[in-house]
mmCIF file of the C-alpha atoms, coordinates in Angstrom:
data_MODEL
# 
_entry.id   MODEL 
# 
loop_
_atom_site.group_PDB 
_atom_site.id 
_atom_site.type_symbol 
_atom_site.label_atom_id 
_atom_site.label_alt_id 
_atom_site.label_comp_id 
_atom_site.label_asym_id 
_atom_site.label_entity_id 
_atom_site.label_seq_id 
_atom_site.pdbx_PDB_ins_code 
_atom_site.Cartn_x 
_atom_site.Cartn_y 
_atom_site.Cartn_z 
_atom_site.occupancy 
_atom_site.B_iso_or_equiv 
_atom_site.pdbx_formal_charge 
_atom_site.auth_seq_id 
_atom_site.auth_comp_id 
_atom_site.auth_asym_id 
_atom_site.auth_atom_id 
_atom_site.pdbx_PDB_model_num 
ATOM 1  C CA . UNK A 1 1  ? -123.459 23.479 47.252 1.00 0.00 ? 1  UNK A CA 1 
ATOM 2  C CA . UNK A 1 2  ? -124.050 23.361 43.984 1.00 0.00 ? 2  UNK A CA 1 
ATOM 3  C CA . UNK A 1 3  ? -120.473 24.417 41.090 1.00 0.00 ? 3  UNK A CA 1 
ATOM 4  C CA . UNK A 1 4  ? -120.504 24.758 37.696 1.00 0.00 ? 4  UNK A CA 1 
ATOM 5  C CA . UNK A 1 5  ? -117.337 25.634 35.587 1.00 0.00 ? 5  UNK A CA 1 
ATOM 6  C CA . UNK A 1 6  ? -117.740 27.347 32.169 1.00 0.00 ? 6  UNK A CA 1 
ATOM 7  C CA . UNK A 1 7  ? -115.999 28.437 29.510 1.00 0.00 ? 7  UNK A CA 1 
ATOM 8  C CA . UNK A 1 8  ? -117.716 31.236 27.238 1.00 0.00 ? 8  UNK A CA 1 
ATOM 9  C CA . UNK A 1 9  ? -116.641 31.696 24.517 1.00 0.00 ? 9  UNK A CA 1 
ATOM 10 C CA . UNK A 1 10 ? -113.813 29.481 23.408 1.00 0.00 ? 10 UNK A CA 1 
ATOM 11 C CA . UNK A 1 11 ? -112.174 29.190 19.963 1.00 0.00 ? 11 UNK A CA 1 
ATOM 12 C CA . UNK A 1 12 ? -113.621 26.265 18.031 1.00 0.00 ? 12 UNK A CA 1 
ATOM 13 C CA . UNK A 1 13 ? -110.306 24.129 18.009 1.00 0.00 ? 13 UNK A CA 1 
ATOM 14 C CA . UNK A 1 14 ? -109.245 24.999 21.364 1.00 0.00 ? 14 UNK A CA 1 
ATOM 15 C CA . UNK A 1 15 ? -113.494 22.581 22.350 1.00 0.00 ? 15 UNK A CA 1 
ATOM 16 C CA . UNK A 1 16 ? -112.511 20.353 19.278 1.00 0.00 ? 16 UNK A CA 1 
ATOM 17 C CA . UNK A 1 17 ? -109.715 19.937 21.533 1.00 0.00 ? 17 UNK A CA 1 
ATOM 18 C CA . UNK A 1 18 ? -111.624 19.188 25.044 1.00 0.00 ? 18 UNK A CA 1 
ATOM 19 C CA . UNK A 1 19 ? -113.870 17.648 23.179 1.00 0.00 ? 19 UNK A CA 1 
ATOM 20 C CA . UNK A 1 20 ? -111.471 14.979 22.428 1.00 0.00 ? 20 UNK A CA 1 
ATOM 21 C CA . UNK A 1 21 ? -109.787 14.368 25.167 1.00 0.00 ? 21 UNK A CA 1 
ATOM 22 C CA . UNK A 1 22 ? -113.120 14.495 27.350 1.00 0.00 ? 22 UNK A CA 1 
ATOM 23 C CA . UNK A 1 23 ? -113.190 17.782 28.863 1.00 0.00 ? 23 UNK A CA 1 
ATOM 24 C CA . UNK A 1 24 ? -116.523 18.567 27.374 1.00 0.00 ? 24 UNK A CA 1 
ATOM 25 C CA . UNK A 1 25 ? -118.023 15.889 30.009 1.00 0.00 ? 25 UNK A CA 1 
ATOM 26 C CA . UNK A 1 26 ? -118.019 18.019 32.966 1.00 0.00 ? 26 UNK A CA 1 
ATOM 27 C CA . UNK A 1 27 ? -117.730 21.397 31.439 1.00 0.00 ? 27 UNK A CA 1 
ATOM 28 C CA . UNK A 1 28 ? -120.040 23.767 29.110 1.00 0.00 ? 28 UNK A CA 1 
ATOM 29 C CA . UNK A 1 29 ? -119.318 25.724 26.546 1.00 0.00 ? 29 UNK A CA 1 
ATOM 30 C CA . UNK A 1 30 ? -121.010 28.921 26.196 1.00 0.00 ? 30 UNK A CA 1 
ATOM 31 C CA . UNK A 1 31 ? -120.370 31.571 22.396 1.00 0.00 ? 31 UNK A CA 1 
ATOM 32 C CA . UNK A 1 32 ? -120.318 34.788 25.430 1.00 0.00 ? 32 UNK A CA 1 
ATOM 33 C CA . UNK A 1 33 ? -119.802 35.543 28.799 1.00 0.00 ? 33 UNK A CA 1 
ATOM 34 C CA . UNK A 1 34 ? -123.124 36.278 28.963 1.00 0.00 ? 34 UNK A CA 1 
ATOM 35 C CA . UNK A 1 35 ? -125.670 33.388 28.672 1.00 0.00 ? 35 UNK A CA 1 
ATOM 36 C CA . UNK A 1 36 ? -122.817 31.306 30.824 1.00 0.00 ? 36 UNK A CA 1 
ATOM 37 C CA . UNK A 1 37 ? -123.642 33.936 33.719 1.00 0.00 ? 37 UNK A CA 1 
ATOM 38 C CA . UNK A 1 38 ? -127.101 34.080 33.444 1.00 0.00 ? 38 UNK A CA 1 
ATOM 39 C CA . UNK A 1 39 ? -126.804 29.651 32.164 1.00 0.00 ? 39 UNK A CA 1 
ATOM 40 C CA . UNK A 1 40 ? -124.540 29.600 35.807 1.00 0.00 ? 40 UNK A CA 1 
ATOM 41 C CA . UNK A 1 41 ? -126.894 31.378 37.766 1.00 0.00 ? 41 UNK A CA 1 
ATOM 42 C CA . UNK A 1 42 ? -129.671 29.424 37.416 1.00 0.00 ? 42 UNK A CA 1 
# 
């Protein structure tokens, strides 16, 4: 079973913090919910 975790529409400051602590290695950031759903749906 494949899985994914995406963050839709995060604030720029939140993305910056996530990158500093390395969470950008396991999370994917999208500009909107629609983009995230489309990407995860494959």
